[in-house]
Each structure stands twice: as C-alpha cells, then as structure tokens.
GROMACS .gro file of C-alpha atoms in nm:
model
  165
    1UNK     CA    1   2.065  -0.203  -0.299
    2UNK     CA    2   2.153  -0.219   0.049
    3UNK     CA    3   2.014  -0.614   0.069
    4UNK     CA    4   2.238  -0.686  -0.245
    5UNK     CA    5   2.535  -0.518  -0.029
    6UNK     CA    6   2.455  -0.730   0.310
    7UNK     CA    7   2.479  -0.993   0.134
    8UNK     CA    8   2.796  -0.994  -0.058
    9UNK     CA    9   2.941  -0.865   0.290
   10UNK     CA   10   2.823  -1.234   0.435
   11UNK     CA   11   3.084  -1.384   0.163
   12UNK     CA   12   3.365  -1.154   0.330
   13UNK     CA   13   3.582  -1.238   0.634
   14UNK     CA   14   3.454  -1.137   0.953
   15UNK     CA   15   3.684  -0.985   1.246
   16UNK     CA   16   3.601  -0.900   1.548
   17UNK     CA   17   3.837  -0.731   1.834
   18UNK     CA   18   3.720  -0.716   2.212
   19UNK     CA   19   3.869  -0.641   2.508
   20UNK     CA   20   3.859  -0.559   2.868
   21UNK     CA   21   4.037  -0.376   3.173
   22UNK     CA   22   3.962  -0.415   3.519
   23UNK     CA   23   4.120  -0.439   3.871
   24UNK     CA   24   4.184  -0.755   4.052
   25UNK     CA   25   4.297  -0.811   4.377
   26UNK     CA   26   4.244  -1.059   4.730
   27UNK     CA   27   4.169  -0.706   4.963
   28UNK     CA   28   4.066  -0.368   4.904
   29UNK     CA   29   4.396  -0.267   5.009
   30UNK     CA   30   4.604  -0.447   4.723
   31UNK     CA   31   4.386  -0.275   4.452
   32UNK     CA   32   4.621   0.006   4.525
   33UNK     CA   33   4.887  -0.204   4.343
   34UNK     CA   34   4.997  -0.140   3.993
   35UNK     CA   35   5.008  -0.560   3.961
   36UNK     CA   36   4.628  -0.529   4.045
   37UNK     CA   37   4.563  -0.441   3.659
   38UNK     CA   38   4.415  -0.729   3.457
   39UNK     CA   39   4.402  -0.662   3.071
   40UNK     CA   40   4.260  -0.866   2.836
   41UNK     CA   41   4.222  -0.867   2.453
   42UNK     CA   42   4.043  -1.054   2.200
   43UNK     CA   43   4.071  -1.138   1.862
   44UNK     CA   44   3.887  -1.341   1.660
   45UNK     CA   45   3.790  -1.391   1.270
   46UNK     CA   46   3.502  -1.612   1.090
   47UNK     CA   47   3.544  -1.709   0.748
   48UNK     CA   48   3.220  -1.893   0.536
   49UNK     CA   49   3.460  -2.137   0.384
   50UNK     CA   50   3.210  -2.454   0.295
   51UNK     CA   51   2.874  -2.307   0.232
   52UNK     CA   52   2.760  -2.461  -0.061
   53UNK     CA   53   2.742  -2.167  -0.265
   54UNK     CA   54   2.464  -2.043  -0.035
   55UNK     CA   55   2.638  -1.717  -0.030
   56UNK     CA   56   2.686  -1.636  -0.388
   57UNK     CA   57   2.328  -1.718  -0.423
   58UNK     CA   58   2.196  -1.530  -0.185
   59UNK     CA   59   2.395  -1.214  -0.369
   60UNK     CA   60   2.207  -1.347  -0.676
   61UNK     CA   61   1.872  -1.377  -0.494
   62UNK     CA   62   1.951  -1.003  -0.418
   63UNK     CA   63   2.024  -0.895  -0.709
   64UNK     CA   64   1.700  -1.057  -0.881
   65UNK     CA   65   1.511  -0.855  -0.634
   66UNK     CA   66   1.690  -0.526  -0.697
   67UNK     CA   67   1.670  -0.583  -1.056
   68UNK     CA   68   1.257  -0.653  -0.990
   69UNK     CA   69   1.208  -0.360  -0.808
   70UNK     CA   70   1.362  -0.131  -1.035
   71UNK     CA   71   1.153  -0.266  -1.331
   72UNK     CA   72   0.860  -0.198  -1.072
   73UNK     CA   73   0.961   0.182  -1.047
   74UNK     CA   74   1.042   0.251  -1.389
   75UNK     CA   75   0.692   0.065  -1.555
   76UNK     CA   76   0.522   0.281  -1.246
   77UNK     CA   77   0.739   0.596  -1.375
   78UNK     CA   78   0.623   0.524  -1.733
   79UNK     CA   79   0.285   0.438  -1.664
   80UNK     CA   80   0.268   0.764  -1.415
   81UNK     CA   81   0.415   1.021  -1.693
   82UNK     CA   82   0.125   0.818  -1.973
   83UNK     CA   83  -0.163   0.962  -1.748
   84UNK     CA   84  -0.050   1.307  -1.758
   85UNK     CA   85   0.024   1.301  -2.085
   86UNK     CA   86  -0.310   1.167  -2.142
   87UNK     CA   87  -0.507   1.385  -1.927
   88UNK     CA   88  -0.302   1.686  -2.097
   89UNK     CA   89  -0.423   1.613  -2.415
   90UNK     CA   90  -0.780   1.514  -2.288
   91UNK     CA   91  -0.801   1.897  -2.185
   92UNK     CA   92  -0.623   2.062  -2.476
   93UNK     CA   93  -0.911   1.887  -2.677
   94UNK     CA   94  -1.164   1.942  -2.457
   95UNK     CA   95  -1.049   2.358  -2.483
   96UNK     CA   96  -1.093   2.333  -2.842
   97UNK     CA   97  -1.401   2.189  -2.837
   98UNK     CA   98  -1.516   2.448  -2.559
   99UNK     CA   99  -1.438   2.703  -2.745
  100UNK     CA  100  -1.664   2.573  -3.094
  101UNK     CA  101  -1.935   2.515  -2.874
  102UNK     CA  102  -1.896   2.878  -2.718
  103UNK     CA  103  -1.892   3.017  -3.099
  104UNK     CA  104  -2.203   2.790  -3.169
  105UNK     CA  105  -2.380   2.947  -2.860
  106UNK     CA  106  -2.349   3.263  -2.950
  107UNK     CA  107  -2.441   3.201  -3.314
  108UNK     CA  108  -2.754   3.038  -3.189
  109UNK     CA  109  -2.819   3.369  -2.900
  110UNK     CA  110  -2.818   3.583  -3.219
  111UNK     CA  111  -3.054   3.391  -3.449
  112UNK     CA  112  -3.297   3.362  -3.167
  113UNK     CA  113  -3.244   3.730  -3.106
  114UNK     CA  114  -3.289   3.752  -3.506
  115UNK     CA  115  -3.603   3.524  -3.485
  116UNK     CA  116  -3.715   3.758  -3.184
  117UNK     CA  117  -3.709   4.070  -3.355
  118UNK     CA  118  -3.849   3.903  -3.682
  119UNK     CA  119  -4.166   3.755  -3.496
  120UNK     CA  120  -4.192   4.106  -3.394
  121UNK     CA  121  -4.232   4.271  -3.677
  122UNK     CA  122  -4.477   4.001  -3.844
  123UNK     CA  123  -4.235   3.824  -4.055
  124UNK     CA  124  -4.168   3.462  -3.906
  125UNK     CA  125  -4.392   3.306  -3.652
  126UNK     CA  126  -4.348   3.194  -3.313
  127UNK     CA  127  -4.292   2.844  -3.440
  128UNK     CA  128  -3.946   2.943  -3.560
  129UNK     CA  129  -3.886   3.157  -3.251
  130UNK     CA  130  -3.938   2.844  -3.055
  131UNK     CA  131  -3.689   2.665  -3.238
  132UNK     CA  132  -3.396   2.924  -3.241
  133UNK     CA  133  -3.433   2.900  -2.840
  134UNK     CA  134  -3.461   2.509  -2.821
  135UNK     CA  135  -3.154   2.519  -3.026
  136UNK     CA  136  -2.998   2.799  -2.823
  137UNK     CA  137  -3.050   2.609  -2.535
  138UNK     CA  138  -2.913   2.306  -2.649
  139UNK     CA  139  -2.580   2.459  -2.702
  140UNK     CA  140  -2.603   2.613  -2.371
  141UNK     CA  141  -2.629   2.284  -2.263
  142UNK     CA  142  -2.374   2.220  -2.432
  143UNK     CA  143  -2.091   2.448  -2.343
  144UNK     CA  144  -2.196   2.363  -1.962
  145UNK     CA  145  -2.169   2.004  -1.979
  146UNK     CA  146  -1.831   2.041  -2.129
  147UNK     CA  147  -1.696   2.322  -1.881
  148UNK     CA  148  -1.763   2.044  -1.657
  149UNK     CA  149  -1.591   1.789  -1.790
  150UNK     CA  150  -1.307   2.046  -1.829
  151UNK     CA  151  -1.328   2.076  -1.466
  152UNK     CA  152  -1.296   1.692  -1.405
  153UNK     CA  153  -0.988   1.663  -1.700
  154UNK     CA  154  -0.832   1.909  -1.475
  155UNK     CA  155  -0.870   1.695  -1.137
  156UNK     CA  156  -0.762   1.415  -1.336
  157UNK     CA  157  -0.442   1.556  -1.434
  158UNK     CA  158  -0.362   1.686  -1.088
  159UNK     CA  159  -0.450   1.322  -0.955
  160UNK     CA  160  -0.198   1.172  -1.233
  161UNK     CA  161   0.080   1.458  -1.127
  162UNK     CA  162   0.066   1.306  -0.780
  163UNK     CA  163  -0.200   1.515  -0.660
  164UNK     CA  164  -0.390   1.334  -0.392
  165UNK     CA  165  -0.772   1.312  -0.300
   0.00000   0.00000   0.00000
C-alpha cells in the first residue's frame, strides 16, 4: 500500500522551500551592524510534465503488486484456517474411534477373565484362554497406537494454529 502511495505521489507537483540567515561583514567590528544580516530564501517546484506515461504505470505496476500480495495472504489465510479445520476433525474422529477401541478392550479383558475362570474350573481349555489374551492384547495394541496418533493430531493442530516447532 505504501509503494502504490509513493508512487502516485511521483505524478504530483513537487515544492520545495529553503532558506538561510547568516552574518556578513569586511571586519569583526561591522558584524555589529544591523546591515550585516544576509537573508536568503528559496523556492522552487518540479513538475513530471513529459514522462511518457512512466508515472501512471508505475501506479499500475503498484497496484498489480498490491493486488498480488493480497491474493498471497488471503490463499495463505484460507489454506491456514483448511489445516485446522482438518486436523480438528482428524482428532474428533480419532476420539471416537478411541473410545470403540477402549469399549473393545475391555470387552476382550472380560472374556479373557471369563476364559480364565472357565479353564479353571475344567470347562474350556487353555487353547481358548490363549486366544481371549492374543485378542486382548491386540486391542491393547490397539487403543495405544491410536492414543498416539491422538497425540500427534494434537501437535498437528497446534502446528496449523501457528504453533511453532
């Protein structure tokens, strides 16, 4: 914006006022004199009369970049408020699916508690013990692997917020 502005001021008139005051005089005695006073004043004005349009384009040059840049910001804005919206919902699923794989878990801790107590008492055998924990395990595995990725949909979305690392 401020380019855009120097350069439309480059099409405008340009003044200028200087001036100076000072003492003259042959000796140091005629200083002393009021006629020893020298004034002087300067005036003088510069208008780009026969430039070829360079001006006006140059305001149009300007203007292209302005017009540039903000496209720049606003596609970065966009693309900026996209991630956190996408890392948002990446972690809202993510909770959901947490907690199905936390109801899963303990579903599989009581039927291998179930198989436990049924190898036990004589009525499976340890075959299906083994599996109840193999599958207990797996959804173990589960639920950790996705608090995990929980944890990295949540550095994600501070990253896309601005967040840096």
């Amino acid at each position: 914006l401020a380019a855009v502005d120097a350069a439309e001021a480059a099409r405008l008139p340009k003044f200028k006022l200087g001036g100076s005051l000072g003492l003259t005089a042959l000796t140091l005695a005629g200083l002393n004199n009021g006629a020893a006073v020298a004034t002087q004043i300067l005036a003088s004005m510069s208008v780009p009369i026969l430039d070829g349009g360079a001006a006006k384009a140059q305001v149009r040059a300007q203007q292209a970049v302005l017009a540039q840049t903000r496209a720049t910001y606003q596609n970065t804005l966009l693309t900026a408020l996209k991630e956190v919206e996408d890392a948002l919902i990446a972690l809202q699923h993510d909770r959901e699916r947490l907690r199905h794989l936390q109801q899963a878990a303990s579903a599989a801790d009581n039927a291998a508690l179930l198989a436990q107590n049924r190898y036990s008492s004589g009525l499976v055998d340890f075959q299906t013990v083994l599996q109840t924990q193999r599958t207990l395990l797996g959804a173990q595995d589960s639920v950790a692997s996705l608090q995990a990725d929980l944890s990295s949909g949540h550095v994600r979305l501070v990253k896309a917020m601005g967040g840096g690392w």
